[in-house]
Every structure is written in C-alpha cells, then in structure tokens.
mmCIF file of C-alpha atoms and ligand atoms in Angstrom:
data_model
loop_
_atom_site.group_PDB
_atom_site.id
_atom_site.type_symbol
_atom_site.label_atom_id
_atom_site.label_comp_id
_atom_site.label_asym_id
_atom_site.label_seq_id
_atom_site.Cartn_x
_atom_site.Cartn_y
_atom_site.Cartn_z
ATOM 1 C CA MET Q 18 -163.716 -84.961 34.812
ATOM 2 C CA ILE Q 19 -164.559 -87.203 31.898
ATOM 3 C CA LEU Q 20 -167.985 -86.936 30.295
ATOM 4 C CA VAL Q 21 -169.041 -90.339 28.955
ATOM 5 C CA VAL Q 22 -172.004 -90.032 26.625
ATOM 6 C CA ASN Q 23 -173.840 -93.307 26.132
ATOM 7 C CA PHE Q 24 -175.926 -93.228 22.960
ATOM 8 C CA LYS Q 25 -177.842 -96.380 24.000
ATOM 9 C CA THR Q 26 -180.285 -97.222 21.201
ATOM 10 C CA TYR Q 27 -182.075 -93.902 21.104
ATOM 11 C CA GLU Q 28 -183.649 -92.861 17.834
ATOM 12 C CA GLN Q 29 -181.808 -89.531 18.123
ATOM 13 C CA SER Q 30 -178.382 -91.241 18.013
ATOM 14 C CA ILE Q 31 -178.713 -93.524 14.989
ATOM 15 C CA GLY Q 32 -176.207 -93.164 12.154
ATOM 16 C CA GLU Q 33 -175.735 -89.582 10.895
ATOM 17 C CA ARG Q 34 -177.506 -88.206 13.955
ATOM 18 C CA GLY Q 35 -175.055 -90.079 16.145
ATOM 19 C CA LEU Q 36 -172.095 -88.690 14.247
ATOM 20 C CA LYS Q 37 -173.460 -85.166 14.539
ATOM 21 C CA LEU Q 38 -173.840 -85.597 18.279
ATOM 22 C CA ALA Q 39 -170.324 -87.036 18.648
ATOM 23 C CA LYS Q 40 -168.908 -84.081 16.700
ATOM 24 C CA THR Q 41 -170.862 -81.622 18.826
ATOM 25 C CA LEU Q 42 -169.439 -83.251 21.936
ATOM 26 C CA GLU Q 43 -165.916 -83.212 20.563
ATOM 27 C CA GLY Q 44 -166.263 -79.557 19.611
ATOM 28 C CA ILE Q 45 -167.041 -78.605 23.202
ATOM 29 C CA THR Q 46 -164.718 -80.812 25.245
ATOM 30 C CA LYS Q 47 -161.908 -83.284 24.707
ATOM 31 C CA ASN Q 48 -162.578 -84.729 28.174
ATOM 32 C CA ALA Q 49 -165.171 -86.988 26.670
ATOM 33 C CA ILE Q 50 -165.810 -90.573 25.671
ATOM 34 C CA VAL Q 51 -168.578 -91.465 23.294
ATOM 35 C CA CYS Q 52 -170.429 -94.822 23.236
ATOM 36 C CA PRO Q 53 -172.222 -94.901 19.876
ATOM 37 C CA GLN Q 54 -174.713 -97.461 18.737
ATOM 38 C CA MET Q 55 -172.895 -100.672 17.842
ATOM 39 C CA PRO Q 56 -173.439 -100.535 14.044
ATOM 40 C CA ASP Q 57 -171.988 -96.988 13.966
ATOM 41 C CA LEU Q 58 -168.743 -97.607 15.865
ATOM 42 C CA ARG Q 59 -166.288 -97.607 12.958
ATOM 43 C CA TYR Q 60 -168.036 -94.744 11.201
ATOM 44 C CA ILE Q 61 -167.922 -92.507 14.250
ATOM 45 C CA ALA Q 62 -164.416 -93.589 15.289
ATOM 46 C CA ASN Q 63 -163.211 -92.611 11.811
ATOM 47 C CA HIS Q 64 -164.611 -89.104 12.166
ATOM 48 C CA VAL Q 65 -163.853 -87.961 15.710
ATOM 49 C CA ASP Q 66 -160.728 -87.636 17.833
ATOM 50 C CA ILE Q 67 -162.274 -88.361 21.216
ATOM 51 C CA PRO Q 68 -162.196 -91.969 22.472
ATOM 52 C CA VAL Q 69 -164.955 -94.219 21.214
ATOM 53 C CA TYR Q 70 -166.158 -97.072 23.424
ATOM 54 C CA ALA Q 71 -168.473 -99.934 22.537
ATOM 55 C CA GLN Q 72 -171.556 -100.448 24.694
ATOM 56 C CA HIS Q 73 -170.911 -104.181 25.097
ATOM 57 C CA ILE Q 74 -168.585 -107.001 24.040
ATOM 58 C CA ASP Q 75 -168.745 -110.750 24.273
ATOM 59 C CA SER Q 76 -165.863 -112.838 25.523
ATOM 60 C CA ILE Q 77 -165.654 -115.080 22.475
ATOM 61 C CA LYS Q 78 -162.472 -115.717 20.500
ATOM 62 C CA PRO Q 79 -162.301 -115.383 16.702
ATOM 63 C CA GLY Q 80 -164.170 -118.268 15.127
ATOM 64 C CA SER Q 81 -167.681 -119.495 14.525
ATOM 65 C CA HIS Q 82 -169.904 -117.393 16.782
ATOM 66 C CA THR Q 83 -172.669 -115.935 14.648
ATOM 67 C CA GLY Q 84 -174.200 -112.767 16.021
ATOM 68 C CA TRP Q 85 -171.748 -112.310 18.908
ATOM 69 C CA ILE Q 86 -169.466 -109.314 19.398
ATOM 70 C CA LEU Q 87 -165.789 -110.104 19.057
ATOM 71 C CA PRO Q 88 -163.456 -107.899 21.182
ATOM 72 C CA GLU Q 89 -160.775 -107.924 18.459
ATOM 73 C CA ALA Q 90 -163.290 -106.593 15.924
ATOM 74 C CA ILE Q 91 -164.303 -103.828 18.319
ATOM 75 C CA LYS Q 92 -160.674 -102.828 18.685
ATOM 76 C CA GLU Q 93 -160.098 -102.913 14.951
ATOM 77 C CA SER Q 94 -163.150 -100.750 14.372
ATOM 78 C CA GLY Q 95 -161.289 -97.919 16.106
ATOM 79 C CA CYS Q 96 -162.646 -98.283 19.625
ATOM 80 C CA GLU Q 97 -160.372 -97.572 22.568
ATOM 81 C CA GLY Q 98 -162.532 -99.430 25.034
ATOM 82 C CA THR Q 99 -165.897 -100.823 25.960
ATOM 83 C CA LEU Q 100 -168.586 -100.694 28.585
ATOM 84 C CA ILE Q 101 -169.168 -104.010 30.327
ATOM 85 C CA ASN Q 102 -172.238 -105.013 32.347
ATOM 86 C CA HIS Q 103 -174.325 -101.932 31.749
ATOM 87 C CA SER Q 104 -177.583 -102.153 33.731
ATOM 88 C CA GLU Q 105 -179.437 -102.578 30.454
ATOM 89 C CA HIS Q 106 -177.157 -105.475 29.436
ATOM 90 C CA THR Q 107 -176.253 -107.282 32.629
ATOM 91 C CA LEU Q 108 -173.824 -110.169 33.015
ATOM 92 C CA SER Q 109 -172.857 -112.627 35.729
ATOM 93 C CA ILE Q 110 -169.708 -111.974 37.770
ATOM 94 C CA ASN Q 111 -167.939 -114.660 35.814
ATOM 95 C CA GLU Q 112 -169.003 -113.175 32.486
ATOM 96 C CA ILE Q 113 -167.745 -109.749 33.592
ATOM 97 C CA LYS Q 114 -164.389 -111.251 34.585
ATOM 98 C CA GLU Q 115 -163.983 -113.019 31.236
ATOM 99 C CA ARG Q 116 -164.600 -109.758 29.412
ATOM 100 C CA VAL Q 117 -162.227 -107.699 31.546
ATOM 101 C CA GLU Q 118 -159.520 -110.290 30.894
ATOM 102 C CA ARG Q 119 -160.176 -110.362 27.157
ATOM 103 C CA CYS Q 120 -159.927 -106.554 27.120
ATOM 104 C CA ARG Q 121 -156.609 -106.668 28.971
ATOM 105 C CA ASP Q 122 -155.267 -109.340 26.601
ATOM 106 C CA ILE Q 123 -155.948 -107.333 23.465
ATOM 107 C CA GLY Q 124 -155.393 -103.781 24.745
ATOM 108 C CA LEU Q 125 -158.964 -102.569 24.970
ATOM 109 C CA LYS Q 126 -159.931 -100.404 27.977
ATOM 110 C CA SER Q 127 -162.622 -101.850 30.203
ATOM 111 C CA MET Q 128 -165.245 -99.720 31.950
ATOM 112 C CA VAL Q 129 -167.336 -101.997 34.133
ATOM 113 C CA CYS Q 130 -170.735 -100.721 35.246
ATOM 114 C CA VAL Q 131 -171.980 -101.801 38.662
ATOM 115 C CA PRO Q 132 -175.404 -101.264 40.225
ATOM 116 C CA ASP Q 133 -174.235 -101.315 43.856
ATOM 117 C CA ILE Q 134 -171.291 -101.510 46.252
ATOM 118 C CA GLU Q 135 -171.532 -105.296 46.663
ATOM 119 C CA THR Q 136 -170.998 -105.814 42.932
ATOM 120 C CA GLU Q 137 -168.274 -103.178 42.883
ATOM 121 C CA GLU Q 138 -166.341 -105.004 45.588
ATOM 122 C CA ARG Q 139 -166.255 -108.125 43.408
ATOM 123 C CA VAL Q 140 -165.329 -106.178 40.292
ATOM 124 C CA VAL Q 141 -162.440 -104.314 41.965
ATOM 125 C CA ASP Q 142 -160.533 -107.625 42.212
ATOM 126 C CA MET Q 143 -160.692 -107.920 38.408
ATOM 127 C CA GLU Q 144 -158.750 -104.642 38.064
ATOM 128 C CA PRO Q 145 -160.670 -103.098 35.158
ATOM 129 C CA ASP Q 146 -159.515 -99.725 33.829
ATOM 130 C CA PHE Q 147 -162.612 -97.939 35.145
ATOM 131 C CA ILE Q 148 -165.626 -98.683 37.312
ATOM 132 C CA ALA Q 149 -168.912 -96.817 36.831
ATOM 133 C CA ILE Q 150 -171.568 -96.962 39.523
ATOM 134 C CA GLU Q 151 -175.148 -96.457 38.325
ATOM 135 C CA PRO Q 152 -178.168 -97.174 40.547
ATOM 136 C CA PRO Q 153 -180.529 -98.786 38.007
ATOM 137 C CA GLU Q 154 -183.672 -97.206 39.451
ATOM 138 C CA LEU Q 155 -182.372 -93.690 38.684
ATOM 139 C CA ILE Q 156 -181.341 -94.389 35.076
ATOM 140 C CA GLY Q 157 -183.310 -92.358 32.561
ATOM 141 C CA GLY Q 158 -185.047 -90.257 35.207
ATOM 142 C CA ASN Q 159 -184.846 -86.658 36.374
ATOM 143 C CA VAL Q 160 -183.376 -87.373 39.785
ATOM 144 C CA SER Q 161 -179.629 -87.836 39.672
ATOM 145 C CA VAL Q 162 -177.351 -90.166 41.575
ATOM 146 C CA ALA Q 163 -175.426 -87.064 42.667
ATOM 147 C CA THR Q 164 -178.396 -85.480 44.410
ATOM 148 C CA ALA Q 165 -180.258 -88.615 45.541
ATOM 149 C CA LYS Q 166 -177.337 -90.817 46.561
ATOM 150 C CA PRO Q 167 -174.190 -88.777 47.182
ATOM 151 C CA GLU Q 168 -173.161 -91.216 49.905
ATOM 152 C CA LEU Q 169 -173.155 -94.016 47.316
ATOM 153 C CA ILE Q 170 -170.619 -92.158 45.182
ATOM 154 C CA GLU Q 171 -168.463 -91.462 48.214
ATOM 155 C CA LYS Q 172 -168.545 -95.110 49.285
ATOM 156 C CA ALA Q 173 -167.876 -96.300 45.737
ATOM 157 C CA VAL Q 174 -164.752 -94.125 45.553
ATOM 158 C CA GLU Q 175 -163.640 -95.510 48.897
ATOM 159 C CA VAL Q 176 -163.916 -99.172 47.876
ATOM 160 C CA SER Q 177 -162.496 -98.686 44.385
ATOM 161 C CA ARG Q 178 -158.902 -99.168 45.580
ATOM 162 C CA GLY Q 179 -157.569 -96.537 43.233
ATOM 163 C CA ILE Q 180 -159.438 -97.723 40.141
ATOM 164 C CA PRO Q 181 -160.867 -94.558 38.560
ATOM 165 C CA LEU Q 182 -164.509 -94.318 39.554
ATOM 166 C CA LEU Q 183 -167.289 -92.730 37.506
ATOM 167 C CA CYS Q 184 -170.958 -92.401 38.330
ATOM 168 C CA GLY Q 185 -174.125 -92.093 36.344
ATOM 169 C CA ALA Q 186 -177.938 -92.256 36.350
ATOM 170 C CA GLY Q 187 -180.143 -89.239 35.992
ATOM 171 C CA ILE Q 188 -177.238 -86.796 35.631
ATOM 172 C CA ASN Q 189 -178.870 -83.698 34.137
ATOM 173 C CA SER Q 190 -177.094 -80.578 35.361
ATOM 174 C CA ALA Q 191 -173.710 -78.978 35.834
ATOM 175 C CA GLU Q 192 -174.397 -79.078 39.563
ATOM 176 C CA ASP Q 193 -174.578 -82.899 39.386
ATOM 177 C CA ILE Q 194 -171.136 -82.984 37.819
ATOM 178 C CA LYS Q 195 -169.781 -80.591 40.427
ATOM 179 C CA ILE Q 196 -171.094 -82.814 43.233
ATOM 180 C CA ALA Q 197 -169.705 -85.980 41.624
ATOM 181 C CA LYS Q 198 -166.316 -84.309 41.270
ATOM 182 C CA GLU Q 199 -166.289 -83.117 44.878
ATOM 183 C CA LEU Q 200 -167.088 -86.651 46.037
ATOM 184 C CA GLY Q 201 -164.072 -88.046 44.190
ATOM 185 C CA ALA Q 202 -165.531 -89.364 40.936
ATOM 186 C CA ILE Q 203 -163.299 -88.844 37.896
ATOM 187 C CA GLY Q 204 -166.202 -88.711 35.487
ATOM 188 C CA VAL Q 205 -169.891 -89.120 34.803
ATOM 189 C CA LEU Q 206 -171.944 -91.253 32.437
ATOM 190 C CA VAL Q 207 -174.837 -89.459 30.793
ATOM 191 C CA ALA Q 208 -177.402 -90.573 28.248
ATOM 192 C CA SER Q 209 -180.928 -89.144 28.187
ATOM 193 C CA ALA Q 210 -180.134 -85.580 29.329
ATOM 194 C CA ILE Q 211 -177.909 -85.168 26.270
ATOM 195 C CA VAL Q 212 -179.109 -87.629 23.642
ATOM 196 C CA LYS Q 213 -182.816 -86.886 24.070
ATOM 197 C CA SER Q 214 -182.371 -83.140 24.479
ATOM 198 C CA LYS Q 215 -183.740 -80.776 21.818
ATOM 199 C CA ASN Q 216 -180.490 -78.875 22.183
ATOM 200 C CA PRO Q 217 -177.651 -81.261 23.124
ATOM 201 C CA LYS Q 218 -175.063 -78.545 22.424
ATOM 202 C CA SER Q 219 -176.324 -76.245 25.154
ATOM 203 C CA VAL Q 220 -176.581 -79.125 27.640
ATOM 204 C CA ILE Q 221 -173.000 -80.217 26.955
ATOM 205 C CA GLU Q 222 -171.818 -76.603 27.120
ATOM 206 C CA SER Q 223 -173.401 -76.203 30.532
ATOM 207 C CA PHE Q 224 -171.808 -79.462 31.756
ATOM 208 C CA ALA Q 225 -168.414 -78.366 30.443
ATOM 209 C CA GLU Q 226 -168.056 -75.839 33.253
ATOM 210 C CA TYR Q 227 -167.033 -78.652 35.619
ATOM 211 C CA LEU Q 228 -165.160 -80.958 33.250
HETATM 212 O O1 G3P N 11 -174.765 -95.270 30.786
HETATM 213 C C1 G3P N 11 -175.340 -94.113 31.278
HETATM 214 C C2 G3P N 11 -176.741 -94.289 31.597
HETATM 215 O O2 G3P N 11 -177.161 -95.529 32.027
HETATM 216 C C3 G3P N 11 -177.367 -93.188 32.350
HETATM 217 O O3 G3P N 11 -178.535 -92.918 31.679
HETATM 218 O O4 G3P N 11 -180.329 -91.513 30.888
HETATM 219 O O5 G3P N 11 -179.852 -91.696 33.318
HETATM 220 O O6 G3P N 11 -178.281 -90.459 31.858
HETATM 221 P P1 G3P N 11 -179.296 -91.559 31.949
#
C-alpha cells in the first residue's frame, strides 16, 4: 500500500514544517508519496528520497502564461508526478484529459482524483498512472471512505480496468488502511489526520502496520 500525504495548504505544512513532516514520513515508510505545498516542491524534493508530487498542474506549454503552473517546471523541480482534479481544485473532463496527456508527454506521473464512479469511468479512458477516489463530503472529516463507503472502493477497483486505484477522504486509522487494502486499493490519500495531528509521527507509525 502507498501512503499519499497531501499537505494541502495547512499552516502546519508550510516551508520548514513541511520538510520536517516529509522527513518524518520518509523515516517511517518508503511506501509513501508526499504532496507538499506548491512553493516548497523543489526544497522538499531536494531533501527526501520518497516521490514528491505536485498538488496541481496546468496544461499550458512554455511561454507567456503568468501565474500558471507549467508541467515541465514541476518536473524540473524534482517532482515525479502530480495530482490532477483534486476535489478542492476541480477541472472539467477536457481539462483533466489535457493534463494527463501533458504528463504522459513529458514523463510526469498522473494521479487523477475523482469524486464518483461516473467521473472515474470517463477518466479510465485517459489511462492516467493512478486514479484516486475521494467522496468530497467525507474529506477533512472523522468518518472515512473505508468505513462509510466500502462498496464505493470495491466498485472503483472494478471499473478501473487495471489502473492502480487509491482512495481517500477521512482516512484516520490503521483499520481504514486495512479495509482499503482488502477491497483492492493499492494506496490511500491522507491529509488532515496526519498534517493536523499534534503527533504526526505516531499516526504514520500506526498506519505503517498495513503499508
Ligand atoms: O487528498 C487527500 C484528501 O483530500 C483527504 O483529506 O483530510 O480527509 O484526509 P482528509
């Protein structure tokens, strides 16, 4: 199982605090991907050996696009991949497709987030490297997708046509990871349970039992 830790834009994951968290994660498991805050990507990629993913890219080409995020620059910053269409940064189907193709063209891994099975079915045709299903209403809460919607994970694995499937939203215990694994997910996305914890190390250590 892969543990993807999304730093989002939490106060606790800015700059040096983000690096400390990434190092803590790396020290406990190598089966991890870290998604730091965008301004910290190169800094963190330079200091850890686990894969670093961006939280978002745009599909622009090098040129005059002030304020947009160039996939080539993400790759050159040391990132192995990127999230696409996170529930907190949603895109149209066409915009997702453009980004998956840009990733493929330049050798960046694509992890496309989907809120439901209908969206997943459309994304599968794009053949991203990973799909992550996250019911938006459970994100940031205490009830996990694994306990509240196990059938969603099972269905998502079934329609993924062999594309590695992860799940996320509300994941907060080792038991959640165990359930996700048993249902066929190859990993979980976690944010608040780790980033906002007073003791991220002990949370990650407890999760590591099922990684
Ligand atoms: O990308 C992972 C994320 O959306 C899940 O957030 O806080 O429910 O673990 P959280």
